[in-house]
Amino acid sequence: ERVVKLLERNTKQQFPFITGKPGYKPQAETITAWTDYIRKQWPNESATALGGTADLEQLHATLAQVAWNKGDAARGQQFYEKRGCTQCHGGRSALGPDLAGVAERFSREDLFTAILLPSRDVPARYQTTMIVSKDGKSFSGMVVYESVDGLLLRNALQQTFRIEAADIDERRASPVSLMPTGLLKDLTSADYADLYAYIASLGKRSTTVSATEPKRP
């Protein structure tokens, strides 16, 4: 309700919206109307936040200049860990997809486009869920467990919240990925090569080990 009032005040635009206690319910049509309006009024900002056609031309131009054969996987791993990628793509509690073998399934352009625009194409399995409780608290994250009594929601900081089913006032899927934007900010051509070299190495170590291990009887 506060967001809608701010939008109405700042844009002088209005869409049907119920305020007060009668409005404590999902109002999907209004959310869609505001989203469409904002996308048209501020296409660049919306593209960055919602996964539209951001600065892809610049990305493609950058990728064309990279000396991919000079990438160093060890340096790429340092960058990968420094940007916090391991929080969502490593370990048993990972929120994001396993990246083992990802470089064999997708092109370099597709991979870096997905990093640049994480909200552009979010599979249903990794969609963010927005929860508003009856006492007005808001939660955002991925549902990692759900039963008739409630659910467990985990956010990008690996914080887990248990929310009782009886306490949920509103629940909806969000088009915004948990993966943050700006992960490619300030990268040099060498950084791109290093990061790709590391990503391409994921999943290969176990294959190499199993191929060289002596067969057991």
GROMACS .gro file of C-alpha atoms in nm, residues 10-200:
model
  191
   10ASN     CA    1   0.540   1.062  -0.788
   11THR     CA    2   0.391   0.965  -1.126
   12LYS     CA    3   0.043   1.123  -1.102
   13GLN     CA    4  -0.079   0.787  -1.238
   14GLN     CA    5  -0.345   0.568  -1.079
   15PHE     CA    6  -0.469   0.212  -1.118
   16PRO     CA    7  -0.757   0.052  -0.924
   17PHE     CA    8  -0.627  -0.039  -0.580
   18ILE     CA    9  -0.809  -0.122  -0.258
   19THR     CA   10  -0.656   0.028   0.055
   20GLY     CA   11  -0.705  -0.054   0.421
   21LYS     CA   12  -0.794  -0.397   0.558
   22PRO     CA   13  -1.017  -0.486   0.258
   23GLY     CA   14  -0.704  -0.450   0.045
   24TYR     CA   15  -0.503  -0.703   0.247
   25LYS     CA   16  -0.520  -0.955  -0.035
   26PRO     CA   17  -0.337  -1.026  -0.361
   27GLN     CA   18  -0.416  -0.757  -0.618
   28ALA     CA   19  -0.233  -0.909  -0.913
   29GLU     CA   20  -0.403  -0.698  -1.181
   30THR     CA   21  -0.284  -0.376  -1.016
   31ILE     CA   22   0.071  -0.509  -0.977
   32THR     CA   23   0.075  -0.606  -1.345
   33ALA     CA   24  -0.059  -0.266  -1.448
   34TRP     CA   25   0.208  -0.081  -1.249
   35THR     CA   26   0.481  -0.312  -1.380
   36ASP     CA   27   0.378  -0.253  -1.743
   37TYR     CA   28   0.356   0.122  -1.685
   38ILE     CA   29   0.702   0.141  -1.524
   39ARG     CA   30   0.856  -0.071  -1.800
   40LYS     CA   31   0.726   0.173  -2.061
   41GLN     CA   32   0.823   0.488  -1.871
   42TRP     CA   33   1.170   0.374  -1.762
   43PRO     CA   34   1.276   0.097  -2.003
   44ASN     CA   35   1.648   0.103  -1.918
   45GLU     CA   36   1.603   0.085  -1.541
   46SER     CA   37   1.332  -0.178  -1.579
   47ALA     CA   38   1.551  -0.382  -1.807
   48THR     CA   39   1.826  -0.390  -1.547
   49ALA     CA   40   1.590  -0.481  -1.263
   50LEU     CA   41   1.348  -0.712  -1.441
   51GLY     CA   42   1.568  -0.878  -1.700
   52GLY     CA   43   1.487  -0.699  -2.023
   53THR     CA   44   1.716  -0.596  -2.307
   54ALA     CA   45   1.988  -0.426  -2.106
   55ASP     CA   46   2.323  -0.329  -2.253
   56LEU     CA   47   2.367  -0.650  -2.450
   57GLU     CA   48   2.537  -0.481  -2.744
   58GLN     CA   49   2.817  -0.361  -2.520
   59LEU     CA   50   2.849  -0.707  -2.366
   60HIS     CA   51   2.875  -0.869  -2.710
   61ALA     CA   52   3.138  -0.615  -2.815
   62THR     CA   53   3.336  -0.687  -2.498
   63LEU     CA   54   3.319  -1.063  -2.544
   64ALA     CA   55   3.446  -1.029  -2.900
   65GLN     CA   56   3.766  -0.866  -2.770
   66VAL     CA   57   3.849  -1.127  -2.505
   67ALA     CA   58   4.150  -1.353  -2.551
   68TRP     CA   59   3.976  -1.665  -2.422
   69ASN     CA   60   4.280  -1.890  -2.467
   70LYS     CA   61   4.469  -1.687  -2.205
   71GLY     CA   62   4.220  -1.744  -1.924
   72ASP     CA   63   4.353  -1.870  -1.592
   73ALA     CA   64   4.112  -2.088  -1.393
   74ALA     CA   65   4.287  -2.021  -1.059
   75ARG     CA   66   4.246  -1.646  -1.096
   76GLY     CA   67   3.891  -1.703  -1.216
   77GLN     CA   68   3.813  -1.901  -0.901
   78GLN     CA   69   3.937  -1.613  -0.684
   79PHE     CA   70   3.707  -1.373  -0.867
   80TYR     CA   71   3.418  -1.623  -0.848
   81GLU     CA   72   3.456  -1.651  -0.471
   82LYS     CA   73   3.514  -1.279  -0.419
   83ARG     CA   74   3.185  -1.192  -0.591
   84GLY     CA   75   3.002  -1.439  -0.366
   85CYS     CA   76   2.900  -1.684  -0.639
   86THR     CA   77   2.973  -1.981  -0.412
   87GLN     CA   78   2.690  -1.878  -0.178
   88CYS     CA   79   2.425  -1.977  -0.431
   89HIS     CA   80   2.611  -2.218  -0.660
   90GLY     CA   81   2.807  -2.433  -0.420
   91GLY     CA   82   2.738  -2.687  -0.148
   92ARG     CA   83   2.435  -2.894  -0.055
   93SER     CA   84   2.230  -2.590   0.044
   94ALA     CA   85   2.288  -2.408  -0.286
   95LEU     CA   86   1.995  -2.197  -0.403
   96GLY     CA   87   2.112  -2.169  -0.763
   97PRO     CA   88   2.170  -2.438  -1.024
   98ASP     CA   89   2.478  -2.660  -1.018
   99LEU     CA   90   2.729  -2.514  -1.266
  100ALA     CA   91   2.915  -2.840  -1.327
  101GLY     CA   92   2.943  -2.885  -1.703
  102VAL     CA   93   2.749  -2.564  -1.773
  103ALA     CA   94   3.011  -2.443  -2.023
  104GLU     CA   95   2.947  -2.755  -2.230
  105ARG     CA   96   2.571  -2.692  -2.239
  106PHE     CA   97   2.569  -2.319  -2.311
  107SER     CA   98   2.774  -2.083  -2.522
  108ARG     CA   99   2.994  -1.814  -2.369
  109GLU     CA  100   2.750  -1.551  -2.489
  110ASP     CA  101   2.457  -1.726  -2.322
  111LEU     CA  102   2.646  -1.768  -1.995
  112PHE     CA  103   2.753  -1.406  -1.965
  113THR     CA  104   2.410  -1.284  -2.075
  114ALA     CA  105   2.260  -1.485  -1.790
  115ILE     CA  106   2.507  -1.324  -1.546
  116LEU     CA  107   2.439  -0.976  -1.682
  117LEU     CA  108   2.059  -1.025  -1.679
  118PRO     CA  109   1.980  -1.276  -1.405
  119SER     CA  110   1.607  -1.194  -1.411
  120ARG     CA  111   1.569  -1.233  -1.786
  121ASP     CA  112   1.478  -1.601  -1.785
  122VAL     CA  113   1.429  -1.756  -1.441
  123PRO     CA  114   1.326  -2.124  -1.443
  124ALA     CA  115   1.023  -2.203  -1.227
  125ARG     CA  116   1.241  -2.411  -0.997
  126TYR     CA  117   1.450  -2.106  -0.905
  127GLN     CA  118   1.179  -1.841  -0.894
  128THR     CA  119   1.171  -1.605  -0.601
  129THR     CA  120   0.864  -1.616  -0.378
  130MET     CA  121   0.731  -1.307  -0.202
  131ILE     CA  122   0.550  -1.357   0.129
  132VAL     CA  123   0.362  -1.095   0.330
  133SER     CA  124   0.256  -1.206   0.678
  134LYS     CA  125  -0.060  -1.099   0.853
  135ASP     CA  126   0.142  -0.876   1.085
  136GLY     CA  127   0.282  -0.685   0.787
  137LYS     CA  128   0.627  -0.842   0.758
  138SER     CA  129   0.768  -0.912   0.411
  139PHE     CA  130   0.992  -1.202   0.312
  140SER     CA  131   1.160  -1.283  -0.019
  141GLY     CA  132   1.350  -1.597  -0.115
  142MET     CA  133   1.321  -1.950  -0.248
  143VAL     CA  134   1.091  -2.207  -0.096
  144VAL     CA  135   1.322  -2.488   0.019
  145TYR     CA  136   1.057  -2.686   0.208
  146GLU     CA  137   0.679  -2.672   0.223
  147SER     CA  138   0.402  -2.861   0.402
  148VAL     CA  139   0.039  -2.800   0.491
  149ASP     CA  140   0.157  -2.627   0.812
  150GLY     CA  141   0.392  -2.376   0.650
  151LEU     CA  142   0.714  -2.336   0.459
  152LEU     CA  143   1.084  -2.257   0.482
  153LEU     CA  144   1.208  -1.960   0.279
  154ARG     CA  145   1.579  -1.902   0.217
  155ASN     CA  146   1.720  -1.577   0.079
  156ALA     CA  147   2.042  -1.493  -0.107
  157LEU     CA  148   2.224  -1.437   0.224
  158GLN     CA  149   2.150  -1.800   0.323
  159GLN     CA  150   1.908  -1.683   0.591
  160THR     CA  151   1.619  -1.923   0.645
  161PHE     CA  152   1.276  -1.823   0.771
  162ARG     CA  153   0.997  -2.053   0.884
  163ILE     CA  154   0.656  -1.909   0.807
  164GLU     CA  155   0.342  -2.075   0.937
  165ALA     CA  156   0.065  -2.124   0.682
  166ALA     CA  157  -0.186  -1.955   0.912
  167ASP     CA  158   0.035  -1.642   0.923
  168ILE     CA  159   0.057  -1.593   0.545
  169ASP     CA  160  -0.152  -1.302   0.419
  170GLU     CA  161  -0.017  -1.283   0.064
  171ARG     CA  162   0.203  -1.502  -0.150
  172ARG     CA  163   0.316  -1.448  -0.508
  173ALA     CA  164   0.599  -1.531  -0.745
  174SER     CA  165   0.844  -1.252  -0.823
  175PRO     CA  166   1.002  -1.192  -1.167
  176VAL     CA  167   1.323  -1.074  -0.998
  177SER     CA  168   1.596  -1.333  -0.953
  178LEU     CA  169   1.776  -1.379  -0.622
  179MET     CA  170   2.098  -1.352  -0.821
  180PRO     CA  171   2.217  -0.991  -0.792
  181THR     CA  172   2.290  -0.766  -1.087
  182GLY     CA  173   2.626  -0.597  -1.132
  183LEU     CA  174   2.839  -0.910  -1.101
  184LEU     CA  175   3.022  -0.821  -1.423
  185LYS     CA  176   3.087  -0.463  -1.319
  186ASP     CA  177   3.444  -0.338  -1.371
  187LEU     CA  178   3.562  -0.662  -1.534
  188THR     CA  179   3.858  -0.638  -1.770
  189SER     CA  180   3.897  -0.859  -2.076
  190ALA     CA  181   4.143  -1.073  -1.879
  191ASP     CA  182   3.886  -1.111  -1.599
  192TYR     CA  183   3.628  -1.243  -1.844
  193ALA     CA  184   3.877  -1.499  -1.974
  194ASP     CA  185   3.976  -1.606  -1.621
  195LEU     CA  186   3.616  -1.637  -1.500
  196TYR     CA  187   3.516  -1.842  -1.802
  197ALA     CA  188   3.820  -2.066  -1.764
  198TYR     CA  189   3.712  -2.146  -1.408
  199ILE     CA  190   3.346  -2.201  -1.497
  200ALA     CA  191   3.453  -2.428  -1.784
   0.00000   0.00000   0.00000
